[in-house]
Structure formats: structure tokens, C-alpha cells
Amino acid sequence: MTAYLKLDHIDKIFTRGNATTEVLKDINLTIEKGQYVSIIGHSGCGKSTLLNIIAGLTTASTGGVLLENREVNSPGPDRAVVFQNHSLLPWLTVYENVRLGVDKVFAKTKTRAERDAWVMHNLNLVQMAHARDKRPSEISGGMKQRVGIARALAMEPKVLLLDEPFGALDALTRAHLQDSVMALHQKLGNTILMITHDVDEAVLLSDRIVMMTNGPSARIGEVLEVPLARPRKRLELATNTTYLKCRQRVLEFLYERHRFVEAA
Amino acid sequence: MNMPATKIEVETATPAATAAPVVAMTPKRAPRSEAYARMAREAAVRVVPPLVVIALLMLVWELVCRRAGSALPPPSKVFKDTKELIVDPFFDHGGIDKGLFWHLSASLQRVALGYSLSAIAGIALGVLVGQSVWAMRGLDPLFQVLRTIPPLAWLPLSLAAFRDGQPSAIFVIFITSVWPIIINTAVGIRNIPQDYRNVAAVVQLNPLEFFAKIMIPAAAPYIFTGLRIGIGLSWLAIVAAEMLIGGVGIGFFIWDAWNSSHISEIILALFYVGIIGFVLDRLIAGLGKVVTRGTAIS
């Protein structure tokens, strides 16, 4: 297995005054190019912190992140993030939101016309080209998230980081968007790391599922390979024994061995 | 259970589909006169009530001040006394004997200069205080004390410093209106959501781009609140400052009218001061609306 993205002995300790909390302990993970990996765990287990460390938005206390054997410790477009709450800039149109990143990343390598075409290409990928001149407040939650995905894709990231991308959406929109992400992954072959707390979503989308124990000092409890052929069809999988077995395995991990304990 | 539920769905879906184009057609076919009538009605709803109230107040004022020996003139007398000033605001007999237009324009020029300076300095300082924790700790206590000093208390000091009326008045405008701009800008900058900062970090905007593309638009609604309070305060301060420094200006015009017992002229000037203050406030509010269009949190 060739490591494309490598998390090397990552610890994260938060210090506030005299109190220190160890959030993450000794996280080791290697991800191959083109893989879709999900990180699942109960809320508060530090999975978002882990994603922020990979994105470079926070720094690890010890250990580091290697992308193609080069250490990365500051944010950059090679690890574009799709944020949970879309984080589109409300004063820019859909087009301008995507263009902001494109202008920065391809400032030297693409001409104006090429950048314009590239923005439209990415909006087309997520089927949002029709709303190019709308502002985020004028489109629905699912549409906003699509634009968020287009913005991240347009930066041509080496790794696409998804931070609970479907968390704030209703079930139908979520399923629709999951299918879109699956199709995009199939088409573009991106390396994707997704944070989620939804078992079905994890099994449906991922090649591997990383299960995290409860915090504090959360570790990687188990890594599950999902040996399902792609393209995957939601309806067919509902009765697929491999799918059900994988699902069962994750559920057991989350609800038997590492049941969520309410923090006092 | 299932059957009736699906049936209802089908029934509601069909009429909606056919109803939609009809709804879209109606405004096009509506006669133009009807639209004008509606606009007129809307305008009337807004304009008539204040007109009625003003008319009633005028009537009361007329009745109260009509008696012989009353200290203040009734509206009819105010109009009669100031007719010349109203009809010809542009005369210039040299010195300070000028039409109201010249007085108002002198005041507005001072406000424009002082306010522009305070907008620039206020936004710059506000960004500094909002962005840097140390700047806030160092400067905020100072601001909180200085902003409570009444505008006119600065005037003697600025006269001593500048030795001239004109820059002193401008300084008073500046020092009066700068505080709300600083404080509101700082709050706006401090309230920029972490999400926007993360986006900027991932895209790798440099500090200058971050300032122009994220910070200013994100803080714009707060900045305009500050600017709007600021313009109101500078118009308040100018009248008071001009009473003391003399020369041309609506403040001095009022003071001069009082010294020559032209009470009607004072009332006319107050009317103008109020209208212009209102217009200035609307102007900044309108500008803010245009600039911050779409900036509201969604």
C-alpha cells in the first residue's frame, strides 16, 4: 500500500489555563491515492479536530501530516475543505464564491478566460451552473452545499476534506447529495477524507471506515475495509449481505464496545 | 392508511401545476392604471398621517402663540418674517450677511471634511482594535474615556492648538464622530465568523486580500451602523461649534439671529438643520443598504 496521505503519531492537547485535555492520542493512518475514507465516531471524540489538523487549520501537539511524503502544517488549497455549514461568503454570488479560490490557485497557470471556464465546469459538475448569479441566501441548503463542494473541487485538491458535509441537510437532500459525491468520486478519482456520524453514509460511500474511540484521548479503534464494488447503488445495497455485515460491524463498534458516555 | 395519503398528494399536486402559469400571467394583463392606483394608495398611507400630524401641531402652535405678548412667534408670523430668506437663499451682501444656502453649505463643507477624516481614521483604528488583542487592551480603555467627553469641551483645546476657527470646528466634528465608528468597526471585525477565516486560510488569501475580500464586506453592516451614528453626531456638533467660532455657518446664523432678536429666523434655521440632518442620515443609511446588500447573515 502506497501512502498518499499519512497521519504520523498525531497527539492533540488543548490547554486552557492550568487545565489540559488530551483530545487525540497517537493517531496513525495512511490513505492511498483515490481512496474514499470516512472517519466515524461519537460527537466530541475529536474527529473534527483531526480534520482541522489535516487541513492545517489547527496544529498537532506532536506528530504530523505527510502529503506525498512532504509535511504539511498550514492550510492550503491542496487540502480543500467542504465545511459542515457550507461557509459560503454571503456577499458573493455562487460564481464569485467558486471564483475566489480559482483566482488564487490558478493565478499564474490559467488565463482569465480559462479560469472562468474552469469555474463554470465545476459548477456544472455539481449541477449548479443555473444559479451562478444567485447569492447564497437565495438558494437552498443542499444547493449551498453543492456550491461548497464545487468551490473545493475547483481548487484541484490532492485530498478533499469533507467535514460532516451532509449533517445539516434533510434526509432526502442528503441521499441525493451522497449520490452526487459518489458519482464525482467515480468520475474524478479524488482522494477523499470524510468526517461523519452516520453509519449508513459511511458504509455507502467509503472504501475504508476509520472508527474512533470516545474522547478524551480518542484513538483509532478499528479500521474497516468496505469490499463493495463500485459504482454502488443505494437500493441494491439495502439487501446486500456484505453491506449489512459492514454496517453491523460499525454499529457494534459504536453502540456496544464504545458506547457514547455523556460527559459530566 | 397508505391509500388515502397518496390520493391526497395527487389531488393537491395537479391543481398546483395548472394554477402556476395563471398566477404568472395575471400581473402582465393587469391594467397599468390599476398599478398606479395601488402605488398612489401606498404613497398616501405613508404621507398622509405625518401631514395630518404636522397640520395639527401647526394649528396648536398658531393658537398658543397668537395672543399678544407671547414670547415666540406663531407660524404665520415666522413665515411672514422669513419670506425673504426662504425665497432667496443665494444672496450675498458680503461679510456674514449671506443667504441661508451659503451658511448651510459652509456647515456642510466642515462636516464633510471632518466626517471624512473620522470615517477613514475610525475604520482604520477599528480594524486595528478588532484584529489585535493587544491593540484592544491598550486602546479600548482610552477610547471608552475619551468618547464620553462632550464635543464642545474639545473646542477650547483645539482653538488653542490650531489658533483658528476653521480647523478647530473640523477637529470637533472629527473627535465627536470618530468613536462610534471605531467601536462599531471593531465589533464587526471581532464578529467575523471563524468559518470565513477558515475559508480564507484554505484559499490562502494574503493579509491584503483578506482585508479587502473578507474583512471589510463581513464587517460592513457594523461599519455602516457606526458611520450612521457618526454622521448624526457630527451634525449635532457643528451647530454648537459654529455658535462659538463665528463666521459663516448655520450655527453662527442662529446665534446671530438670537443676538439681533430675530426669533423667526431661528425657527426657520432650526427647520433647515432638522431637514438636513435627516437627509444626511438617510444618505448614509441608503449607502449602507447598497453596499451591504447580501451581507446579512444567511
XYZ file of C-alpha atoms in Angstrom:
562
model
C 0.000 0.000 0.000
C 1.465 3.350 -1.015
C 0.852 6.148 1.393
C -0.526 9.263 -0.266
C -1.707 10.986 2.879
C -0.075 9.843 6.100
C -1.015 10.833 9.626
C 2.010 10.138 11.764
C 1.610 9.754 15.539
C -0.693 12.716 15.971
C -1.469 13.881 19.501
C -3.538 16.930 20.273
C -3.618 18.514 23.689
C -5.719 21.582 24.427
C -4.524 23.805 27.236
C -6.718 26.355 28.916
C -5.109 27.920 31.944
C -3.999 25.050 34.130
C -6.380 22.510 32.652
C -5.090 20.349 29.836
C -7.231 17.945 27.842
C -5.786 15.345 25.584
C -8.210 15.152 22.688
C -6.389 12.868 20.267
C -3.789 10.256 21.139
C -1.396 8.570 18.775
C -3.383 8.737 15.554
C -1.706 6.797 12.750
C -3.348 6.442 9.381
C -2.258 6.056 5.795
C -4.550 6.766 2.878
C -3.950 5.655 -0.671
C -4.447 7.854 -3.675
C -8.022 7.761 -4.903
C -9.422 6.199 -1.759
C -12.560 7.341 -0.036
C -12.013 7.153 3.699
C -14.557 8.016 6.368
C -13.845 8.800 9.971
C -16.742 7.954 12.234
C -17.173 8.417 15.952
C -19.491 9.837 18.568
C -19.717 13.595 18.863
C -16.916 15.099 20.911
C -14.444 12.354 20.030
C -12.211 14.824 18.235
C -12.875 13.823 14.665
C -13.405 17.410 13.581
C -10.195 18.356 15.383
C -8.422 15.674 13.396
C -9.819 17.051 10.145
C -8.746 20.552 11.141
C -5.227 19.253 11.803
C -5.101 17.651 8.358
C -6.454 20.851 6.812
C -3.810 22.811 8.702
C -6.382 24.970 10.487
C -5.070 23.747 13.845
C -1.683 22.275 14.591
C -0.989 18.905 16.153
C 0.728 18.950 19.538
C 3.055 16.192 18.417
C 3.291 14.191 15.227
C 2.462 15.463 11.783
C 0.675 15.110 8.468
C 2.522 13.996 5.353
C 1.047 14.521 1.899
C 3.064 12.799 -0.835
C 5.907 12.466 1.703
C 6.011 16.227 2.383
C 4.981 17.543 5.763
C 2.051 19.960 5.648
C 1.265 22.130 8.647
C -0.512 25.172 7.280
C -3.790 25.401 5.380
C -3.670 25.279 1.622
C -5.749 24.536 -1.455
C -4.140 21.099 -1.828
C -6.355 20.049 1.086
C -9.587 21.870 0.280
C -12.323 21.603 2.883
C -16.072 21.324 2.426
C -17.366 22.772 5.671
C -20.370 21.457 7.526
C -22.242 24.741 7.330
C -21.123 25.419 3.720
C -19.337 28.648 4.749
C -20.120 30.439 1.517
C -19.432 34.142 1.643
C -22.905 35.719 1.646
C -21.872 38.887 -0.185
C -20.570 36.976 -3.192
C -22.614 35.185 -5.831
C -22.339 31.440 -6.336
C -19.950 32.054 -9.217
C -17.830 34.519 -7.252
C -17.567 32.152 -4.297
C -16.034 29.486 -6.518
C -14.014 32.040 -8.457
C -12.354 33.325 -5.259
C -10.434 30.083 -4.801
C -9.827 29.552 -8.521
C -8.313 33.015 -8.918
C -5.880 32.304 -6.099
C -4.880 28.775 -7.035
C -4.570 29.259 -10.780
C -3.382 32.875 -10.748
C -0.265 32.032 -12.752
C -1.239 28.879 -14.606
C -4.557 29.836 -16.172
C -5.709 32.889 -18.135
C -8.823 34.811 -17.136
C -10.922 33.041 -19.743
C -9.618 29.649 -18.665
C -10.404 30.418 -15.017
C -13.908 31.470 -15.981
C -14.396 28.252 -17.939
C -12.962 26.234 -15.044
C -15.403 27.788 -12.574
C -18.319 27.007 -14.852
C -17.013 23.477 -15.414
C -17.014 22.849 -11.674
C -20.444 24.399 -11.205
C -21.655 22.081 -13.945
C -20.150 19.104 -12.136
C -22.426 19.775 -9.152
C -25.338 20.870 -11.364
C -25.329 24.414 -10.048
C -24.428 26.344 -13.212
C -28.016 27.601 -13.427
C -27.603 29.513 -10.158
C -24.314 31.197 -10.983
C -25.562 34.714 -10.276
C -27.591 33.897 -7.165
C -26.384 34.768 -3.711
C -26.116 32.039 -1.064
C -29.163 33.411 0.767
C -31.274 32.783 -2.335
C -30.547 29.054 -2.699
C -31.471 26.028 -0.571
C -29.258 24.267 1.953
C -28.487 21.380 -0.373
C -27.614 23.783 -3.177
C -25.292 25.719 -0.867
C -23.503 22.512 -0.003
C -23.174 21.701 -3.710
C -21.547 25.067 -4.277
C -19.275 24.360 -1.293
C -18.237 21.119 -2.973
C -17.701 22.908 -6.298
C -15.533 25.511 -4.552
C -13.375 22.782 -3.016
C -13.180 20.721 -6.224
C -12.251 23.769 -8.281
C -9.037 24.135 -6.273
C -7.960 20.731 -7.604
C -7.079 19.457 -4.154
C -4.839 16.445 -3.650
C -7.108 15.442 -0.810
C -10.682 16.604 -0.490
C -11.689 17.000 3.151
C -15.399 16.748 3.938
C -16.399 17.861 7.432
C -19.816 16.289 8.034
C -20.874 17.681 4.673
C -24.432 16.377 4.811
C -25.024 16.881 8.532
C -27.242 19.926 8.225
C -29.436 18.589 5.399
C -32.762 16.791 5.440
C -32.744 13.055 4.687
C -33.891 13.260 1.065
C -31.496 16.036 0.095
C -28.748 14.177 1.923
C -29.291 10.971 -0.060
C -29.339 12.951 -3.281
C -26.102 14.706 -2.440
C -24.424 11.493 -1.322
C -25.163 10.037 -4.736
C -23.676 13.146 -6.345
C -20.495 12.879 -4.298
C -20.244 9.194 -5.138
C -20.605 9.958 -8.843
C -17.993 12.712 -8.624
C -15.568 10.397 -6.851
C -16.166 7.791 -9.534
C -15.595 10.324 -12.286
C -12.656 12.305 -10.932
C -10.940 9.721 -8.728
C -10.231 12.190 -5.913
C -8.762 11.125 -2.626
C -11.467 11.947 -0.113
C -11.473 12.031 3.655
C -14.896 12.481 5.199
C -15.949 13.046 8.787
C -19.374 11.633 9.588
C -21.538 10.303 12.374
C -23.915 8.475 10.059
C -23.241 4.739 9.775
C -25.143 4.202 6.514
C -23.444 7.140 4.907
C -20.021 5.826 5.923
C -20.641 2.315 4.583
C -22.271 3.523 1.394
C -19.560 5.966 0.408
C -16.281 4.674 1.783
C -13.568 2.288 0.821
C -12.415 2.290 4.405
C -14.071 3.332 7.618
C -11.927 4.601 10.469
C -13.733 4.189 13.782
C -12.658 6.375 16.642
C -12.997 5.626 20.336
C -14.596 8.104 22.675
C -12.624 11.051 23.970
C -10.747 12.276 25.841
C -7.621 10.735 24.376
C -9.522 9.354 21.411
C -7.662 6.769 19.366
C -8.389 4.888 16.183
C -10.273 1.887 17.497
C -10.670 -0.069 14.324
C -10.344 0.317 10.562
C -12.877 -1.489 8.427
C -12.410 -2.188 4.725
C -15.634 -1.989 2.742
C -15.194 -4.509 -0.092
C -18.172 -3.358 -2.154
C -17.780 -2.906 -5.877
C -18.341 0.497 -7.405
C -20.494 2.001 -8.703
C -22.697 1.354 -5.720
C -26.472 1.639 -5.858
C -28.266 2.643 -2.725
C -31.309 0.459 -3.349
C -29.408 -2.689 -4.317
C -27.168 -2.401 -1.286
C -30.089 -2.443 1.128
C -30.215 -6.231 0.817
C -26.533 -6.830 0.089
C -25.006 -9.123 2.764
C -21.548 -7.511 2.626
C -23.149 -4.121 3.095
C -25.225 -5.337 6.000
C -22.213 -7.039 7.586
C -20.133 -3.864 7.352
C -22.969 -1.849 8.746
C -23.397 -4.328 11.576
C -19.699 -4.132 12.373
C -19.686 -0.333 12.637
C -22.863 -0.341 14.716
C -21.354 -2.866 17.114
C -18.266 -0.740 17.492
C -20.219 2.440 18.141
C -23.018 1.131 20.305
C -21.550 -1.857 22.161
C -17.863 -1.544 22.607
C -17.582 2.205 22.628
C -20.960 3.375 23.715
C -21.300 7.127 24.000
C -20.924 8.227 27.616
C -22.449 11.584 28.355
C -19.721 13.858 29.648
C -20.490 15.016 33.186
C -53.651 4.050 5.660
C -51.422 4.474 2.677
C -54.084 4.740 0.055
C -55.818 7.960 1.073
C -52.484 9.622 1.781
C -51.188 9.087 -1.744
C -54.531 10.074 -3.181
C -54.446 13.428 -1.420
C -50.970 14.089 -2.684
C -52.021 13.501 -6.252
C -55.030 15.722 -5.894
C -53.107 18.647 -4.492
C -50.292 18.280 -6.988
C -52.450 18.611 -10.097
C -54.250 21.885 -9.363
C -50.962 23.475 -8.253
C -49.366 22.612 -11.566
C -52.157 24.166 -13.564
C -52.565 27.139 -11.248
C -48.944 28.270 -11.506
C -48.972 29.705 -15.039
C -52.206 31.534 -14.331
C -50.597 33.280 -11.369
C -47.639 34.241 -13.526
C -49.911 35.723 -16.190
C -52.131 37.983 -14.096
C -49.643 40.819 -13.363
C -48.878 41.181 -17.071
C -52.522 41.543 -18.016
C -53.373 43.934 -15.205
C -54.147 47.431 -16.500
C -51.460 49.992 -15.875
C -53.857 52.424 -14.208
C -54.529 49.846 -11.521
C -50.836 49.616 -10.724
C -50.611 53.411 -10.474
C -53.626 53.473 -8.240
C -52.002 50.948 -5.938
C -48.765 52.920 -5.859
C -50.690 56.100 -5.080
C -52.508 54.328 -2.281
C -49.244 53.085 -0.790
C -47.731 56.554 -1.002
C -50.822 58.062 0.595
C -50.625 55.651 3.514
C -47.114 56.860 4.206
C -47.522 60.555 3.506
C -50.960 61.447 4.825
C -50.522 60.623 8.552
C -47.430 62.796 9.082
C -49.074 65.626 7.125
C -52.129 65.465 9.369
C -49.963 65.500 12.493
C -47.920 68.443 11.207
C -51.056 70.392 10.343
C -52.485 69.777 13.812
C -49.255 70.804 15.535
C -49.129 73.998 13.433
C -52.663 74.777 14.429
C -51.921 74.327 18.128
C -48.758 76.412 17.800
C -50.687 79.155 15.956
C -53.381 79.214 18.636
C -50.946 79.235 21.562
C -48.581 81.897 20.194
C -51.179 84.135 18.645
C -52.011 86.060 21.808
C -50.448 89.474 22.187
C -47.265 89.427 24.283
C -46.431 85.858 23.527
C -42.667 85.213 23.666
C -42.488 83.130 20.495
C -43.973 83.993 17.111
C -46.783 81.880 15.634
C -46.124 80.063 12.338
C -47.866 82.681 10.279
C -45.547 85.370 11.643
C -42.496 83.166 11.160
C -43.409 82.779 7.533
C -44.027 86.488 7.057
C -40.726 87.478 8.735
C -38.563 84.977 6.892
C -40.175 85.150 3.484
C -37.155 86.904 2.025
C -34.785 84.281 3.385
C -36.909 81.449 2.071
C -37.413 82.931 -1.370
C -33.814 83.963 -1.937
C -31.315 81.734 -0.161
C -28.492 82.735 -2.525
C -27.937 86.465 -1.808
C -24.522 87.588 -0.692
C -24.114 91.071 0.784
C -20.578 90.492 1.912
C -19.260 89.508 5.338
C -21.655 87.294 7.198
C -24.743 88.810 5.609
C -25.431 85.907 3.274
C -28.325 83.734 2.245
C -29.129 80.552 4.119
C -27.739 78.449 1.312
C -24.244 79.846 1.935
C -24.497 79.270 5.676
C -25.677 75.708 5.226
C -23.110 74.950 2.581
C -20.311 76.261 4.834
C -21.530 73.995 7.634
C -21.858 71.030 5.299
C -18.338 71.555 3.990
C -16.949 71.466 7.526
C -18.959 68.341 8.286
C -17.878 66.702 5.034
C -14.220 67.296 5.804
C -14.325 66.354 9.493
C -16.574 63.368 8.893
C -14.471 62.001 6.037
C -11.388 62.184 8.240
C -13.185 60.450 11.073
C -14.551 57.734 8.752
C -11.055 56.951 7.485
C -9.386 57.101 10.899
C -12.309 55.373 12.613
C -12.378 52.399 10.257
C -8.580 52.079 10.355
C -8.449 52.202 14.165
C -11.485 49.947 14.437
C -9.828 47.315 12.257
C -6.682 47.545 14.378
C -8.585 47.214 17.644
C -10.822 44.465 16.285
C -7.963 42.461 14.867
C -5.297 42.749 17.544
C -5.947 41.718 21.120
C -3.077 43.872 22.356
C -4.277 46.936 20.482
C -7.687 46.407 22.061
C -6.287 46.038 25.552
C -4.165 49.136 25.110
C -6.585 51.414 23.295
C -10.052 50.395 24.372
C -9.949 51.924 27.891
C -8.660 55.150 26.368
C -11.490 55.188 23.808
C -14.101 54.480 26.436
C -12.995 57.522 28.464
C -12.411 59.893 25.550
C -15.732 59.180 23.888
C -17.675 60.478 26.895
C -16.158 63.980 26.573
C -18.805 66.351 25.198
C -17.950 67.809 21.771
C -17.805 71.404 22.915
C -15.335 70.583 25.671
C -12.784 69.900 22.934
C -13.289 73.289 21.320
C -11.147 75.487 23.596
C -8.334 72.962 23.417
C -8.465 72.775 19.635
C -8.649 76.578 19.377
C -5.512 76.710 21.479
C -3.820 74.146 19.277
C -4.882 75.379 15.832
C -5.266 79.122 16.630
C -8.007 79.320 14.016
C -11.738 78.699 13.939
C -11.982 76.627 10.774
C -9.639 73.735 11.657
C -10.948 73.771 15.220
C -14.524 73.225 14.053
C -13.384 70.418 11.773
C -11.455 68.858 14.621
C -14.532 68.971 16.844
C -16.548 67.204 14.133
C -13.818 64.624 13.810
C -13.425 63.910 17.503
C -17.200 63.710 18.028
C -17.994 61.279 15.255
C -14.925 59.060 15.338
C -15.804 56.997 18.451
C -18.919 55.182 17.284
C -17.144 54.400 14.000
C -14.139 52.912 15.821
C -16.227 50.927 18.272
C -18.680 49.525 15.725
C -15.947 48.630 13.257
C -14.039 46.811 15.996
C -17.128 44.837 16.997
C -17.766 43.961 13.347
C -14.213 42.741 12.853
C -14.297 40.715 16.067
C -17.571 39.093 14.989
C -16.298 37.789 11.652
C -17.229 34.095 11.823
C -14.350 31.648 12.156
C -15.739 29.918 9.045
C -14.853 32.880 6.853
C -11.360 32.947 8.315
C -11.014 29.227 7.599
C -12.134 29.732 4.011
C -9.569 32.493 3.618
C -6.895 30.239 5.133
C -7.660 27.316 2.830
C -7.715 29.562 -0.232
C -4.527 31.218 1.093
C -5.585 34.835 0.788
C -2.771 37.186 1.765
C -3.454 39.778 4.501
C -4.304 42.495 1.996
C -6.754 40.279 0.116
C -8.205 39.097 3.402
C -8.777 42.717 4.395
C -10.452 43.654 1.117
C -12.362 40.474 0.313
C -13.366 39.118 3.713
C -12.899 41.635 6.492
C -14.494 44.743 5.018
C -17.555 43.035 3.479
C -18.103 40.891 6.565
C -17.906 43.877 8.903
C -19.742 46.261 6.558
C -23.114 46.173 8.358
C -21.422 47.105 11.644
C -19.240 49.725 9.996
C -22.294 51.399 8.490
C -24.069 51.422 11.839
C -21.065 53.321 13.180
C -20.975 55.655 10.198
C -24.658 56.438 10.606
C -24.336 57.280 14.282
C -21.236 59.298 13.370
C -22.946 61.496 10.768
C -25.727 62.289 13.247
C -23.244 63.275 15.924
C -21.204 65.468 13.577
C -24.288 67.389 12.523
C -25.141 67.854 16.202
C -21.665 69.122 16.956
C -21.279 71.524 14.033
C -24.142 73.794 15.056
C -22.800 74.133 18.593
C -19.221 74.622 17.459
C -20.158 77.302 14.918
C -22.032 79.296 17.525
C -18.711 79.732 19.281
C -16.270 80.162 16.414
C -18.346 82.651 14.398
C -18.016 83.393 10.676
C -20.253 81.794 8.087
C -22.271 78.728 9.065
C -25.745 77.776 10.139
C -24.720 77.636 13.817
C -23.453 81.179 13.747
C -26.507 82.268 11.789
C -28.699 81.046 14.657
C -26.533 82.756 17.245
C -26.537 85.982 15.229
C -30.310 85.832 14.867
C -30.653 85.459 18.615
C -28.363 88.434 19.243
C -30.490 90.548 16.946
C -33.735 89.105 18.363
C -34.899 87.638 15.056
C -36.708 84.707 16.613
C -38.449 83.799 13.347
C -35.088 83.355 11.661
C -34.007 80.979 14.397
C -37.095 78.863 13.824
C -36.501 78.768 10.083
C -32.857 77.785 10.629
C -33.862 75.003 13.015
C -36.228 73.700 10.387
C -33.392 73.552 7.853
C -30.993 71.971 10.354
C -33.507 69.242 11.081
C -34.217 68.518 7.432
C -30.535 68.373 6.529
C -29.715 66.128 9.492
C -32.478 63.814 8.355
C -31.221 63.794 4.772
C -27.639 63.076 5.879
C -28.814 60.146 7.999
C -30.879 58.741 5.117
C -27.959 59.214 2.771
C -25.606 57.108 4.874
C -28.323 54.542 5.554
C -29.048 54.279 1.823
C -25.371 53.956 1.008
C -25.080 51.246 3.637
C -28.028 49.407 2.149
C -26.477 49.426 -1.296
C -23.024 48.402 -0.093
C -24.085 45.698 2.364
C -26.670 44.181 0.014
C -26.404 40.465 0.557
C -24.070 40.744 3.528
C -26.773 39.954 6.054
C -26.200 36.624 7.748
C -27.969 33.898 5.840
